[in-house]
PDB file of C-alpha atoms and ligand atoms in Angstrom:
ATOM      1  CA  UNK A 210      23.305 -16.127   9.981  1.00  0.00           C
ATOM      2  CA  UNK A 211      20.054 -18.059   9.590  1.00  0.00           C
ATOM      3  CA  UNK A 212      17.668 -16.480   7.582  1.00  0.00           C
ATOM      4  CA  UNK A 213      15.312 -16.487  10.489  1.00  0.00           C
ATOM      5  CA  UNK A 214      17.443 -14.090  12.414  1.00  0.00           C
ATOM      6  CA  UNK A 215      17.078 -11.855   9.584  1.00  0.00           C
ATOM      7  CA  UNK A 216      14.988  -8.942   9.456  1.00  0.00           C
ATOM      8  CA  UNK A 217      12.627  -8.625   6.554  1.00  0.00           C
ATOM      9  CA  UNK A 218      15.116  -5.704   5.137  1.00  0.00           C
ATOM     10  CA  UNK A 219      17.936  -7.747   5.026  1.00  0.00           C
ATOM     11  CA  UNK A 220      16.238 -10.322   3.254  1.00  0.00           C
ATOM     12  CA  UNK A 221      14.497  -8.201   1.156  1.00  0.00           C
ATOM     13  CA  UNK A 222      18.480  -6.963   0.066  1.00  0.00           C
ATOM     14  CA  UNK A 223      19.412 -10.096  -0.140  1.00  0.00           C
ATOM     15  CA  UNK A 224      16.817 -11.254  -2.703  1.00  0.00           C
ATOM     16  CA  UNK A 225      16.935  -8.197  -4.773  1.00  0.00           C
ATOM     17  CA  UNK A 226      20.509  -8.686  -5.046  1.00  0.00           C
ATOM     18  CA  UNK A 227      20.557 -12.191  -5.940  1.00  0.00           C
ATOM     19  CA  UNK A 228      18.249 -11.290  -8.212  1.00  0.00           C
ATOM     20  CA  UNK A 229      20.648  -8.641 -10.013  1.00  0.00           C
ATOM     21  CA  UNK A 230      23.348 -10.085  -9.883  1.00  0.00           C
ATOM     22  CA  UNK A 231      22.841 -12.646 -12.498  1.00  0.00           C
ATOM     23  CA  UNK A 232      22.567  -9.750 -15.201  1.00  0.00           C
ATOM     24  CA  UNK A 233      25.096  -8.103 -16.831  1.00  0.00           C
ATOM     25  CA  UNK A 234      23.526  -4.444 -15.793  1.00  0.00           C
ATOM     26  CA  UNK A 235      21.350  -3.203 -12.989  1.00  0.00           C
ATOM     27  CA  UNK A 236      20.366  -0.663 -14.616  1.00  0.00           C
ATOM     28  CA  UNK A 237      19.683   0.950 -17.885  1.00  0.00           C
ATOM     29  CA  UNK A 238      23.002   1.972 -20.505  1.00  0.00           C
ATOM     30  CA  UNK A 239      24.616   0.529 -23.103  1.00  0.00           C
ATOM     31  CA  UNK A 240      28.916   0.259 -23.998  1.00  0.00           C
ATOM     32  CA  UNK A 241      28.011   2.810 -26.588  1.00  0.00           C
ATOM     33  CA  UNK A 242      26.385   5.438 -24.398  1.00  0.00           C
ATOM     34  CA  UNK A 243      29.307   4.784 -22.097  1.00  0.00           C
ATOM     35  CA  UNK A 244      31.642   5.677 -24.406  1.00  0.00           C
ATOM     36  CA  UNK A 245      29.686   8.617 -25.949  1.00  0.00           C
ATOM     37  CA  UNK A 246      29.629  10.374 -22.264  1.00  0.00           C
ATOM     38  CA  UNK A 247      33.644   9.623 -21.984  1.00  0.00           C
ATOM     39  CA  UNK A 248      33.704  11.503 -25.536  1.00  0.00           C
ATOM     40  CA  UNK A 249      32.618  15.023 -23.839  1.00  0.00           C
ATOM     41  CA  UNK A 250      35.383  14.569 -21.185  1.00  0.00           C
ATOM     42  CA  UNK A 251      39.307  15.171 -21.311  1.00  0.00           C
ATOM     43  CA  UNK A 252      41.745  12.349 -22.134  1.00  0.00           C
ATOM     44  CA  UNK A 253      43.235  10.957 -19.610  1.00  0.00           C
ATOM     45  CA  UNK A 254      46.755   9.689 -18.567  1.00  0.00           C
ATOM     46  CA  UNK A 255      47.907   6.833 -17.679  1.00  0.00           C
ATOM     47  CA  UNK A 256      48.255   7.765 -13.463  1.00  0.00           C
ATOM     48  CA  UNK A 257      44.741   9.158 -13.982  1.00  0.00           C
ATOM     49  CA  UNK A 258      42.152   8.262 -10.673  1.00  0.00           C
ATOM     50  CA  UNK A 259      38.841   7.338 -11.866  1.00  0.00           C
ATOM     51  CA  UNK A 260      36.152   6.562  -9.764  1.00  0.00           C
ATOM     52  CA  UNK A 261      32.908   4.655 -10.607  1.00  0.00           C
ATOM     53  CA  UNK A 262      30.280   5.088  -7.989  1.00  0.00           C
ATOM     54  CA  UNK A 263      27.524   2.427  -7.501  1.00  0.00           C
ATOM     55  CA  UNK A 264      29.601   0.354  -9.821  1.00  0.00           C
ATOM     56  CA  UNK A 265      27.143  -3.132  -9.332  1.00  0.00           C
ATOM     57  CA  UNK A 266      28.892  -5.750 -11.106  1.00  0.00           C
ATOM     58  CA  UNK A 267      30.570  -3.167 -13.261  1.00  0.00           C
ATOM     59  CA  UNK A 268      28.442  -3.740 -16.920  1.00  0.00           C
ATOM     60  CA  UNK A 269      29.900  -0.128 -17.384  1.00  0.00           C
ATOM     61  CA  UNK A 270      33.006  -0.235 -15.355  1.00  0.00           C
ATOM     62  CA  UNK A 271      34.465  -2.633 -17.956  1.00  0.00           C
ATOM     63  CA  UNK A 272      33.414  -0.367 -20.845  1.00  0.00           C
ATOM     64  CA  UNK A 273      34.701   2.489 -19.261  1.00  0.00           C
ATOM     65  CA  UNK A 274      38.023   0.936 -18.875  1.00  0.00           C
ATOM     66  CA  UNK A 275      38.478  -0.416 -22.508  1.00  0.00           C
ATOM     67  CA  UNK A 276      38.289   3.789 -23.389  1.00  0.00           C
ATOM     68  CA  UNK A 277      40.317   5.115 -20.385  1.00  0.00           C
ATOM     69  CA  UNK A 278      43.811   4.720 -19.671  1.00  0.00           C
ATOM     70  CA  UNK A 279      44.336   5.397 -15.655  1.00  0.00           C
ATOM     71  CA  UNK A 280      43.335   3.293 -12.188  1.00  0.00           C
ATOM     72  CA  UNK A 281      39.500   2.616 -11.830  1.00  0.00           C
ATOM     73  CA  UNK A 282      37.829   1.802  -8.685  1.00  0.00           C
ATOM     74  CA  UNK A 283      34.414   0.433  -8.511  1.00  0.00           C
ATOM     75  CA  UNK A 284      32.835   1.380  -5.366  1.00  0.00           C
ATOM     76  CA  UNK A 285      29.180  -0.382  -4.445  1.00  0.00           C
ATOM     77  CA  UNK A 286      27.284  -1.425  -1.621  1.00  0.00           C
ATOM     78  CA  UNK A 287      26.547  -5.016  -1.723  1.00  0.00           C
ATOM     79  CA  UNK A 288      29.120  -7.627  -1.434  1.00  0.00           C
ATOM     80  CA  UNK A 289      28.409  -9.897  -4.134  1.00  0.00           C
ATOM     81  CA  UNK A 290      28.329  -7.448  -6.681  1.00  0.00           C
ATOM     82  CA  UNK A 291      31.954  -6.742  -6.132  1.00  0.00           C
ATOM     83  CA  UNK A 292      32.734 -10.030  -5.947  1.00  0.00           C
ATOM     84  CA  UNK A 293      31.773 -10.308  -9.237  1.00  0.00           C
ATOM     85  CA  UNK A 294      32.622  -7.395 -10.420  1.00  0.00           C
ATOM     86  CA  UNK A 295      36.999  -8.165  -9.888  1.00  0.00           C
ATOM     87  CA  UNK A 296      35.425 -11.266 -11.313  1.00  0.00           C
ATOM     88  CA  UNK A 297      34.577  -9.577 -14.458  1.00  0.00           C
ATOM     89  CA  UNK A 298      37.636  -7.705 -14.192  1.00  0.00           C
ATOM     90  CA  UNK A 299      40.235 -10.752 -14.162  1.00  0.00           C
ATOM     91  CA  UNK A 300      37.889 -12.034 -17.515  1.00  0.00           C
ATOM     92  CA  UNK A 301      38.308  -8.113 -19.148  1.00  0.00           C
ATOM     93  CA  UNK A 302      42.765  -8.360 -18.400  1.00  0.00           C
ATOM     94  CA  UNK A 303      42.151  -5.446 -16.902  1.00  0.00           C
ATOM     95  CA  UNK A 304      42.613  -6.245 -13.062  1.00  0.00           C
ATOM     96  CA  UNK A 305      45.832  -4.638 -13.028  1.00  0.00           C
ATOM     97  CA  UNK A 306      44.184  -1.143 -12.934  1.00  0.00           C
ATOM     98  CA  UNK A 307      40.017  -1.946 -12.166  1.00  0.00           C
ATOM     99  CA  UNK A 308      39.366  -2.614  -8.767  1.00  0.00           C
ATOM    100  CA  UNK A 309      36.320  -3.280  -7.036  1.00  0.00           C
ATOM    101  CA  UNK A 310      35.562  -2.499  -3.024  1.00  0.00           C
ATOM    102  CA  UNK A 311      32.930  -2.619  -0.888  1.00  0.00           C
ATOM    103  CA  UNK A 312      31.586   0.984   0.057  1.00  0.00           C
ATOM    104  CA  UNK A 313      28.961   3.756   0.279  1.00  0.00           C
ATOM    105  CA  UNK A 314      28.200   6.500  -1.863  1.00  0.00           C
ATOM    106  CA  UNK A 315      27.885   8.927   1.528  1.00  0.00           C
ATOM    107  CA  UNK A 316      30.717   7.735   2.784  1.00  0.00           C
ATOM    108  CA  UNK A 317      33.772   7.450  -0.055  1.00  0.00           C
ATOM    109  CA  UNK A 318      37.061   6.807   0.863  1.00  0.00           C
ATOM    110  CA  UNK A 319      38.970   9.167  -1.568  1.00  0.00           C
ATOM    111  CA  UNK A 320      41.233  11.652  -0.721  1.00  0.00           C
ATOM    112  CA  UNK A 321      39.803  15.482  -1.684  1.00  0.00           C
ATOM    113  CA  UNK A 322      40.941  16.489  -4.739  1.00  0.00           C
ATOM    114  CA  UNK A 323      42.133  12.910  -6.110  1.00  0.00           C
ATOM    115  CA  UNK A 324      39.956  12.294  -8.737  1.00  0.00           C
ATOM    116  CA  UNK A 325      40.481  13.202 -12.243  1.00  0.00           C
ATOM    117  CA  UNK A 326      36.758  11.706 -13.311  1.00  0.00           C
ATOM    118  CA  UNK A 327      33.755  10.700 -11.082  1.00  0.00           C
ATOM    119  CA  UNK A 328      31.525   8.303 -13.272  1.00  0.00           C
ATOM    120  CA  UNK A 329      27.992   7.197 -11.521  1.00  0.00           C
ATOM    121  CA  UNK A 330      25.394   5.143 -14.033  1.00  0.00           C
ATOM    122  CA  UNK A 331      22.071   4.676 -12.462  1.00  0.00           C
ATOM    123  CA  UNK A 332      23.454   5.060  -9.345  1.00  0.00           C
ATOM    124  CA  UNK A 333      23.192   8.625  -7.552  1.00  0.00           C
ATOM    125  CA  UNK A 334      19.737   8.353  -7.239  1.00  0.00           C
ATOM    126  CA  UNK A 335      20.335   6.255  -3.979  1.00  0.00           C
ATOM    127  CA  UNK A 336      21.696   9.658  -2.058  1.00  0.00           C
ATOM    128  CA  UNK A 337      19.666  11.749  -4.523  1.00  0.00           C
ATOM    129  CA  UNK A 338      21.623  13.889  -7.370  1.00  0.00           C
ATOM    130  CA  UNK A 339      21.806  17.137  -5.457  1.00  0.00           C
ATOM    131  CA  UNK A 340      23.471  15.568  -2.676  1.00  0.00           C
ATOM    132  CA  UNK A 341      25.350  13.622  -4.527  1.00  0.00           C
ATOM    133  CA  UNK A 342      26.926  16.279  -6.739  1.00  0.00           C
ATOM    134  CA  UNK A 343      27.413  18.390  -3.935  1.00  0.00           C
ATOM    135  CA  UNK A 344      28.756  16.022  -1.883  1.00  0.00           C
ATOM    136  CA  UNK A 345      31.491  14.238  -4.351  1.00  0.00           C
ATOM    137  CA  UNK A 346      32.751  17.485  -5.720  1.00  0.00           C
ATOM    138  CA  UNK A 347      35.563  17.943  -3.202  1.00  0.00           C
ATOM    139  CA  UNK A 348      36.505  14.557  -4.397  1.00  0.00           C
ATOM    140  CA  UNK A 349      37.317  15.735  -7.896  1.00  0.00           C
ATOM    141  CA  UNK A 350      40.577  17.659  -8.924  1.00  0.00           C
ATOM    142  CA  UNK A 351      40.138  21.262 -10.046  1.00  0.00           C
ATOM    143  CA  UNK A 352      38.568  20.734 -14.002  1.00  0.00           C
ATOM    144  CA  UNK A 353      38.502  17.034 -13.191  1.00  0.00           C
ATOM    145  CA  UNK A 354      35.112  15.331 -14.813  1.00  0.00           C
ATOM    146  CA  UNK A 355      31.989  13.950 -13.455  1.00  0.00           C
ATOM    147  CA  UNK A 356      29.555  11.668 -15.954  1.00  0.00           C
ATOM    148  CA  UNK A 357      26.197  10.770 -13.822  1.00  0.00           C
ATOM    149  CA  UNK A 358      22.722   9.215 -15.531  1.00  0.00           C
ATOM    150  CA  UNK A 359      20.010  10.237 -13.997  1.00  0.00           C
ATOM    151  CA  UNK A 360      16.066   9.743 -14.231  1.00  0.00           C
ATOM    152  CA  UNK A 361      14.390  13.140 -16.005  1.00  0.00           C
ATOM    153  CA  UNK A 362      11.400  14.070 -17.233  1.00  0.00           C
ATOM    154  CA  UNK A 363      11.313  15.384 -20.992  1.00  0.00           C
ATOM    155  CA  UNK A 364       8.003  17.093 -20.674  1.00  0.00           C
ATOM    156  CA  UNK A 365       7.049  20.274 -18.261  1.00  0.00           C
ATOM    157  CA  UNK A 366       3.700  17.825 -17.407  1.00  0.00           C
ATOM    158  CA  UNK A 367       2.920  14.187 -17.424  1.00  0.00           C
ATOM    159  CA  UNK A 368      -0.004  11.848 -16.678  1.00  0.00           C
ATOM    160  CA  UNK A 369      -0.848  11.243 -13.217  1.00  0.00           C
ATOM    161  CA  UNK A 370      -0.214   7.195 -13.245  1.00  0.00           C
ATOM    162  CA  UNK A 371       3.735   7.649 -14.284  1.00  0.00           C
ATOM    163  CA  UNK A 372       3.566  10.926 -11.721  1.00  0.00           C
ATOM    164  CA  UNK A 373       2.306   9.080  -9.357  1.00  0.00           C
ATOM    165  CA  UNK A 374       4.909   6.366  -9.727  1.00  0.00           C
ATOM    166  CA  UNK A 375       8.117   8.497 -10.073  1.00  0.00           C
ATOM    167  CA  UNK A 376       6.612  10.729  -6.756  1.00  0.00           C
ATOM    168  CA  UNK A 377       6.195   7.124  -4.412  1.00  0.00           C
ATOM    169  CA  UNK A 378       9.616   6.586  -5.382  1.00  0.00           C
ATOM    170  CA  UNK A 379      11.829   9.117  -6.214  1.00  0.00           C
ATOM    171  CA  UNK A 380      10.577  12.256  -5.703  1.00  0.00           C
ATOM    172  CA  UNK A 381      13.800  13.929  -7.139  1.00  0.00           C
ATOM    173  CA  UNK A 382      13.109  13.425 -10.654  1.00  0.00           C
ATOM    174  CA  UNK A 383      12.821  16.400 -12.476  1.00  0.00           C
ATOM    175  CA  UNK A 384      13.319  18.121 -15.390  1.00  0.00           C
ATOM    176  CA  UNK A 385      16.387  18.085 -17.497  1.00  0.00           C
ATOM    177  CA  UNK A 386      16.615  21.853 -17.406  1.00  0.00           C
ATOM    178  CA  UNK A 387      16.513  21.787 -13.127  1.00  0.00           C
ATOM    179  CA  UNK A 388      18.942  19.064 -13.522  1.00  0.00           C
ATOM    180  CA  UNK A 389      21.554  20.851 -15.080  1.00  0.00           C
ATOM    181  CA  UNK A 390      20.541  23.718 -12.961  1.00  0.00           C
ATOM    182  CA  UNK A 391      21.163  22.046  -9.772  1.00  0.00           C
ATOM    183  CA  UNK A 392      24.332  20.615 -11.161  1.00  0.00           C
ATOM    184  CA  UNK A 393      25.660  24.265 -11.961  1.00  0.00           C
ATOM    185  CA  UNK A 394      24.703  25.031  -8.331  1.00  0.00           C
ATOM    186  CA  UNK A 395      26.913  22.676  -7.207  1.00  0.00           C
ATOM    187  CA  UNK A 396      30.455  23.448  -8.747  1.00  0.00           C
ATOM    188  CA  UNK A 397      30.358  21.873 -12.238  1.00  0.00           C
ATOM    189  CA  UNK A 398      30.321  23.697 -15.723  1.00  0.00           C
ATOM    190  CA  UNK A 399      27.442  21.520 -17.213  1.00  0.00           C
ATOM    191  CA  UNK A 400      29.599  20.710 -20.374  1.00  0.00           C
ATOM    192  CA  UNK A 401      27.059  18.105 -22.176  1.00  0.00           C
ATOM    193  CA  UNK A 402      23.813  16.055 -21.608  1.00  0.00           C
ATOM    194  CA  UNK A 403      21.889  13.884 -23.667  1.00  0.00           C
ATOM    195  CA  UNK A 404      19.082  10.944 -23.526  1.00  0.00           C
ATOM    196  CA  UNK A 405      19.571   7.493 -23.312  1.00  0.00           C
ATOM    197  CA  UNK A 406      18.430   5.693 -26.285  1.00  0.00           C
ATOM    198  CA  UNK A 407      15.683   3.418 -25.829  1.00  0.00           C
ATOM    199  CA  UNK A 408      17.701   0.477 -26.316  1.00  0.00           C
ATOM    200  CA  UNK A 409      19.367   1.082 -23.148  1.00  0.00           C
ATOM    201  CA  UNK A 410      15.923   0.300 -21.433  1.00  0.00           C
ATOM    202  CA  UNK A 411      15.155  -2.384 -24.204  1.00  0.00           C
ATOM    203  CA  UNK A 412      18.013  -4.125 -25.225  1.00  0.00           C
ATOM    204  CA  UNK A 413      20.375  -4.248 -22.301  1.00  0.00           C
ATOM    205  CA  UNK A 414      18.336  -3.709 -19.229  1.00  0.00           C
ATOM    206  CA  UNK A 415      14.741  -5.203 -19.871  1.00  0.00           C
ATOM    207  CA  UNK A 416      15.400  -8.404 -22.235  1.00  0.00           C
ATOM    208  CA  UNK A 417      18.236  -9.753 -20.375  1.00  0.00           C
ATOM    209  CA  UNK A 418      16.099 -10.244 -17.865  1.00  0.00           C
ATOM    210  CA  UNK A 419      13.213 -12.491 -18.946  1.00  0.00           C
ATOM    211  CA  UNK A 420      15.138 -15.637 -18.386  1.00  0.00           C
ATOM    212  CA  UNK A 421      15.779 -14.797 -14.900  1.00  0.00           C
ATOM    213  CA  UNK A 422      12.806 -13.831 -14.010  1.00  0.00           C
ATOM    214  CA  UNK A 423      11.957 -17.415 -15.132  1.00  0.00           C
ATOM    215  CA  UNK A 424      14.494 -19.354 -13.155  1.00  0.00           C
ATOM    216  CA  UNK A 425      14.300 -16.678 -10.222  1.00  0.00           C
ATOM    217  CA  UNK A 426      10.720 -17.596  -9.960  1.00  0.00           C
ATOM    218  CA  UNK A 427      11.411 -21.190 -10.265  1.00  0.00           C
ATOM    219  CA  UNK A 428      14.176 -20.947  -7.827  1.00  0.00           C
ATOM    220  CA  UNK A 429      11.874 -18.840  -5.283  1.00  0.00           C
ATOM    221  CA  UNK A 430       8.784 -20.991  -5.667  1.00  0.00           C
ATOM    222  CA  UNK A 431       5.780 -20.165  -3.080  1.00  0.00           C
ATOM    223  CA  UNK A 432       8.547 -17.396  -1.411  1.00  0.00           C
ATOM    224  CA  UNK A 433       5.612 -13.876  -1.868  1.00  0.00           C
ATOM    225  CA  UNK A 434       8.257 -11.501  -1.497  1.00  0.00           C
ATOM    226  CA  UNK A 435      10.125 -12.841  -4.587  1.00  0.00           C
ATOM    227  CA  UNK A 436       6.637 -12.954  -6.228  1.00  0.00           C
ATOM    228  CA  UNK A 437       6.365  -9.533  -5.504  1.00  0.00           C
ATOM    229  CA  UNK A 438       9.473  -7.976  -6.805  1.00  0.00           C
ATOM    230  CA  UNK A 439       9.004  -9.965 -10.095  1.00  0.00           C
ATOM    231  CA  UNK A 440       5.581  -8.567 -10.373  1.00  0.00           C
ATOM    232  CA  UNK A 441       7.457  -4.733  -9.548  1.00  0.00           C
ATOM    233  CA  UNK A 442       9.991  -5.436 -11.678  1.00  0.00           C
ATOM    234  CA  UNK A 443       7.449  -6.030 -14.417  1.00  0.00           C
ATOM    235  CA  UNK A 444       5.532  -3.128 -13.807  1.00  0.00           C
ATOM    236  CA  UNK A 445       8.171  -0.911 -13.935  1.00  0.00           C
ATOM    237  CA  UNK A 446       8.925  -2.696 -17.719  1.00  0.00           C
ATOM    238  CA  UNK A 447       5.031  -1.611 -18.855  1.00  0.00           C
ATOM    239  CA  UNK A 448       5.216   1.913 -17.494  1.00  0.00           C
ATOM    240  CA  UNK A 449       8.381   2.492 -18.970  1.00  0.00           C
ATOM    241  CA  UNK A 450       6.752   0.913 -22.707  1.00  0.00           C
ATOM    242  CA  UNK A 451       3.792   3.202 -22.054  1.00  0.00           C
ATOM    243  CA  UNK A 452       4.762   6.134 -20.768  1.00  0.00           C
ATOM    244  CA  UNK A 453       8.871   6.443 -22.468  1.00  0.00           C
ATOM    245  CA  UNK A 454       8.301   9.936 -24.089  1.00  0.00           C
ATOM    246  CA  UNK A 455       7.636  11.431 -21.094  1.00  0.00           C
ATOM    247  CA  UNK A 456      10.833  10.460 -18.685  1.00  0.00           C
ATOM    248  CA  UNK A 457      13.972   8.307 -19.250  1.00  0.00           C
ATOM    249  CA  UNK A 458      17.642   9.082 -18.393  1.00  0.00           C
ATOM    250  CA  UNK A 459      19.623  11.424 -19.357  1.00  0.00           C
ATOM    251  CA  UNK A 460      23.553  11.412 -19.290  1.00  0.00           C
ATOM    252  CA  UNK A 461      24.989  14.371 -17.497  1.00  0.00           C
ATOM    253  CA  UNK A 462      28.135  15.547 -18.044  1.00  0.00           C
ATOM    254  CA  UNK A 463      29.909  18.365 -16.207  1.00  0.00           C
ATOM    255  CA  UNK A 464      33.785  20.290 -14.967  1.00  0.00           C
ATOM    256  CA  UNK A 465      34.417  20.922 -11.764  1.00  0.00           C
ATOM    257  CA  UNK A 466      35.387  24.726 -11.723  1.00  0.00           C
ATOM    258  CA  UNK A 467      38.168  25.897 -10.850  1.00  0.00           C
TER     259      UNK A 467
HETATM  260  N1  SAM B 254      25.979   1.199 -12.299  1.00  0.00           N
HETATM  261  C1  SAM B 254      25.383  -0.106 -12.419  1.00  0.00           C
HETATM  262  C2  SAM B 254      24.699  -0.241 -13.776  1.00  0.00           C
HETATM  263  O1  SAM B 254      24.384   0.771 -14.403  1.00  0.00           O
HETATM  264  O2  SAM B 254      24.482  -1.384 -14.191  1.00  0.00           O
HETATM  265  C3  SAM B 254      24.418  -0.414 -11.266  1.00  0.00           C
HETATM  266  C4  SAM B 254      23.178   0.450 -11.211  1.00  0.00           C
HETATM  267  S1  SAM B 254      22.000  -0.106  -9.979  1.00  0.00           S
HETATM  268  C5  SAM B 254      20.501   0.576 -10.592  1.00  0.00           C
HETATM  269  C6  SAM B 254      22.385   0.882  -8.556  1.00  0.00           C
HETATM  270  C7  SAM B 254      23.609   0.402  -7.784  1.00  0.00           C
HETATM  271  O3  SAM B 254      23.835   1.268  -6.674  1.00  0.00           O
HETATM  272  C8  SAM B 254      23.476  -0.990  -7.221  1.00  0.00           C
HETATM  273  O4  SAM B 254      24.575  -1.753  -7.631  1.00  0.00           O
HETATM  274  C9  SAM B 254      23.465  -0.793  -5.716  1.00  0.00           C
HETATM  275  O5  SAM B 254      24.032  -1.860  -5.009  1.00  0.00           O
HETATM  276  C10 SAM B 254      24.284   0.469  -5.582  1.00  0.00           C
HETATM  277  N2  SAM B 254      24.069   1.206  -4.339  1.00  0.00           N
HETATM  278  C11 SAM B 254      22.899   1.429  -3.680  1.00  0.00           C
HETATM  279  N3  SAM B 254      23.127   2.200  -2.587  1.00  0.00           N
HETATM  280  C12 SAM B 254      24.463   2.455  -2.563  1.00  0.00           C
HETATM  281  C13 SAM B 254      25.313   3.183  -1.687  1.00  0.00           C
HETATM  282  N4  SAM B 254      24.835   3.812  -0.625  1.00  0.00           N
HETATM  283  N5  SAM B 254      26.635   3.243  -1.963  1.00  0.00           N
HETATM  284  C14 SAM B 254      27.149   2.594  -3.039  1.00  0.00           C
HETATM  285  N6  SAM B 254      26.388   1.879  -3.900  1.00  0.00           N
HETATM  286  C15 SAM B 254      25.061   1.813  -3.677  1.00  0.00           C
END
């Protein structure tokens, strides 16, 4: 399809995820936070179903499987992300038992009860973590795991420009407290939570991608709507420099009860 047939959405898609898809993550986390979540949950065998939702090109996925024993699938959206996420997979050895497939969050195709751990990095957010937690539990076996990050606020109040922000674009946010409230409401024992370092914002999600903004830019020359998500994307990066002690994301780990 030309992009002239295109609607503005789909290109708008497209663009964001060619954009994403030359870094490692989409989304703030680190191997080391990965593997400190996967520390609060039961060891796992080797016929053990993991799922990880909104996998992108599976920065985590990979981590994930070098602590797990058990069959992962990645589940995500766009197309080229799992492309290169069995990519990844074939470089890790581990394509034998990580798979990637095209799919949507509100929509898996697991059997209920055939999970032994959900994992979800920077991901729910797209179906909203109520909905999400509600909606995947019947997916999980009886005291199977579920590991989700999640934006939060750290404060009860918070100055009206990062308000203002979080509210035109994901009204959800809240508290950690509410959080783990909601997350109770929904089936789980909430068995652990903590914040994401700032390095996860820094180190892995922000610096890798100064050099592609460069080339992106280059690459997108005189195109406004790749102007535009540079200049969001770089927005986002001051808020979160300015206004960090006030929201972040915070791991959340819970058991489904029985
Ligand atoms: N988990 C990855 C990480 O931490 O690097 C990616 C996080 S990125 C912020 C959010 C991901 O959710 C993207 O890869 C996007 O394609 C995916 N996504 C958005 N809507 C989705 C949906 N309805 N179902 C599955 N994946 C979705």
């Amino acid at each position: 399809m030309s992009n002239e047939l295109k609607t503005i959405h789909e290109f708008d898609f497209t663009l964001i995820c060619n954009y994403f898809k030359g870094l490692k993550r989409q989304g703030p986390g680190s191997p080391e936070v990965t593997q400190k979540a996967l520390s609060f949950t039961n060891e796992l065998s080797d016929n053990a179903r993991i799922a990880d939702i909104g996998c992108g090109t599976g920065g985590q996925t990979m981590a994930l499987a070098n602590y797990t024993k058990g069959q992962i699938t990645g589940i995500d959206l766009f197309p080229d992300f799992i492309e290169i996420f069995n990519r990844n997979a074939i470089e890790a050895h581990c394509e034998d038992r990580v798979k990637g497939i095209v799919g949507s969050m509100d929509a898996l195709p697991f059997q209920e009860e055939e999970l032994d751990l959900i994992w979800s990095e920077g991901a729910i957010y797209n179906i909203g973590f109520e909905r999400g937690m509600n909606e995947w539990n019947k997916f999980l076996k009886k005291n199977g795991f579920i590991a989700v990050t999640e934006a939060s606020w750290f404060t009860p109040e918070r100055p009206s420009e990062i308000e203002d922000f979080w509210m035109a674009n994901y009204p959800e946010i809240d508290t950690i407290p509410r959080k783990i409230m909601q997350m109770e409401k929904a089936g789980y024992i909430p068995t652990a939570h903590f914040i994401l370092p700032e390095n996860c914002w820094t180190e892995h999600f922000y610096a890798p991608q100064f050099p592609v903004q460069e080339a992106f830019l280059k690459e997108y020359a005189g195109n406004d709507a790749a102007a535009d998500l540079i200049t969001g994307q770089r927005y986002e990066e001051s808020l979160y420099n300015k206004y960090k002690e006030y929201y972040g994301y915070v791991f959340y780990i819970g058991q489904k009860k029985d």
